[in-house]
Amino acid sequence: MTPPKIAPPSGSAPPAGLTRKAFLGLSASAAAAAAFAPQAMAQTPKPAASPRGPARRTLIRGADLLTMDPLNKELQATDVLIENGKIAAIGKRLPAGDAEVIEARGMILMPGMIDGHRHMWHGLDAGRIVKAEPNAYAKGYIGWQRRTMACMTPEDNYLAELIGGLQAIDAGVTTVLDYAHGQPTEEKALAAARGVKDSGVAGWFTFQLGRATAFGPGSTISTARVHADLNTTTETNWKTVERLQKELFSDSNGLLQLGLAPSNATGRAVAEVRKEWERARATGVKMIAAHVHKTAQPQPAGTIGHRGSGIVDLHEAGLLGPDYHASHGNRLTDDELKMLRDTGGMLCATVVGEFPYMMTPHLMASAHGRARHAGVATGIGIDVNSVLQQDYFEHVRCAFLSLFLEPEGREIVRNYKSEDSLDFATALGARAVRLGDVTGSLTVGKRADLVLLRTDRIGFAMLGSLADRVMNFASQADVDSVWVAGKARKRHGKMLGVDWAKLKAQQVAAQQRIGPQQASITFTT
């Protein structure tokens, strides 16, 4: 189907009615209201509270609880009271008082799911390349990524991150680690952070250092120069970090926190990497994230990647720690996993996105099963959300199925139960983004990040444990209601206060503008 023809804005124009200066200077909430205020729709339920307004006191009555809490496990026909953004009580026949009452008998209440590695900005250009064409994707992904980040305006970044966060919530994902590696300027980084913050999703905006682009539409530039600019941290990057902390992430109790992803460490001198990481930690951020793979060839002695993935080098340099979050980690050795475990590090596998790695011998299958088995806090994620489905239950199932790809995984998965696979996306997944004490289970005192599932669809099985039913049969279509920190974001199967048609039109307009711009950039060898 040919996309509708929508008159595209100019390459750097802000949303209609908003000047660039005003867009970049407004507070997050004001910018959202001015640029993307939803239009009233007769069939759309009105939200109980705005994403940034106070949470209502809510009583969810009579749901079947898949708690993912080892003390409670599964509770039938039980009430949950939400107060001040947290789970205040769990029990039978709780008094409602002045709370809004949600009748949920026959429905399943579970924790909001966790996505530990997602590039939100990618989603703006969804469909330009697809993984269902493996050869074309393998050859074209890096070029597409670099051209796209050069062509996207700050306003595009805002829109991409806003849509990305809303799509996550719509699917029952209430916490994400947004690996923001496509923002090579201050304006783009701040706009992206505002977008995901305005979506209302919780988690981490993890800003990638070492991003710069010396090219744009119409440029001809060497791939060596492009690679250097995208892997060298400059004072401009540190200035961006300062602005992000001051303007958007000054509240240490905010739903969304700032993390940092240092420049690619592989092949760099240990002393150089240590200096950058120490400076990153000196900013006070609580999350240091990195893409980690076993290298195709060993790197020179004295550099990161001299042995295996570089985990050994980082460990010997004293750089691993409880704030270290490794994404992917395919083919990490048992010793490397022990180093992560013993230093409190975390790992996230993006199992659907990593299926093509089976064509690359030094990468092969995802590491989540082995990492969990080794005692590492391990989660899963979507990764490249421009080419993969948003239904997160499918990613949970693929995390289970992918364990059968290798002999080690087959031994690990042999004794799994449904709750073990769900663990990657709930309680364990929360630990894997340093939020295990905050979210990931239905536990009194934890943040009220909740997903209520309908069970009346013909394909939703009524037999088995709650974990069996959710793990094997649930889909995004079953997500009736979502709360993030006690705020209702989705009810009766519809996102509250979100005009999807308007956002889709803005996305298509951006794609129609960006496509020719991407095609005008030439990389030379």
Short mmCIF file of C-alpha atoms in Angstrom, two decimals, residues 294 329-334 337 354-355 357-371 398-414:
data_model
loop_
_atom_site.label_atom_id
_atom_site.label_comp_id
_atom_site.label_asym_id
_atom_site.label_seq_id
_atom_site.Cartn_x
_atom_site.Cartn_y
_atom_site.Cartn_z
CA LYS A 294 32.93 -11.27 20.94
CA GLY A 329 26.85 -10.37 24.90
CA ASN A 330 26.57 -13.24 22.40
CA ARG A 331 29.09 -16.01 23.08
CA LEU A 332 30.38 -14.54 26.34
CA THR A 333 32.38 -17.27 28.04
CA ASP A 334 31.50 -18.77 31.40
CA LEU A 337 29.65 -14.20 32.81
CA GLU A 354 19.87 -11.54 17.31
CA PHE A 355 18.47 -14.47 15.32
CA TYR A 357 23.67 -13.70 14.39
CA MET A 358 23.41 -17.46 13.88
CA MET A 359 24.94 -16.77 10.46
CA THR A 360 28.05 -15.33 12.13
CA PRO A 361 30.09 -18.09 13.83
CA HIS A 362 31.77 -15.87 16.45
CA LEU A 363 28.40 -14.55 17.64
CA MET A 364 25.83 -17.33 17.32
CA ALA A 365 22.93 -17.62 19.77
CA SER A 366 21.73 -15.16 22.43
CA ALA A 367 23.31 -15.28 25.89
CA HIS A 368 20.29 -14.75 28.14
CA GLY A 369 19.82 -18.39 29.15
CA ARG A 370 23.45 -18.93 30.05
CA ALA A 371 23.67 -15.55 31.78
CA CYS A 398 11.19 -15.99 21.32
CA ALA A 399 13.47 -15.68 24.35
CA PHE A 400 12.26 -19.15 25.31
CA LEU A 401 12.36 -20.67 21.83
CA SER A 402 15.84 -19.36 21.04
CA LEU A 403 17.27 -21.36 23.94
CA PHE A 404 16.80 -24.48 21.82
CA LEU A 405 19.27 -23.28 19.19
CA GLU A 406 22.37 -24.56 20.99
CA PRO A 407 23.18 -27.62 23.12
CA GLU A 408 23.92 -25.51 26.22
CA GLY A 409 20.60 -23.75 25.90
CA ARG A 410 18.72 -27.00 25.45
CA GLU A 411 20.11 -28.29 28.75
CA ILE A 412 19.27 -25.03 30.53
CA VAL A 413 15.71 -24.82 29.20
CA ARG A 414 14.89 -28.46 29.88
#
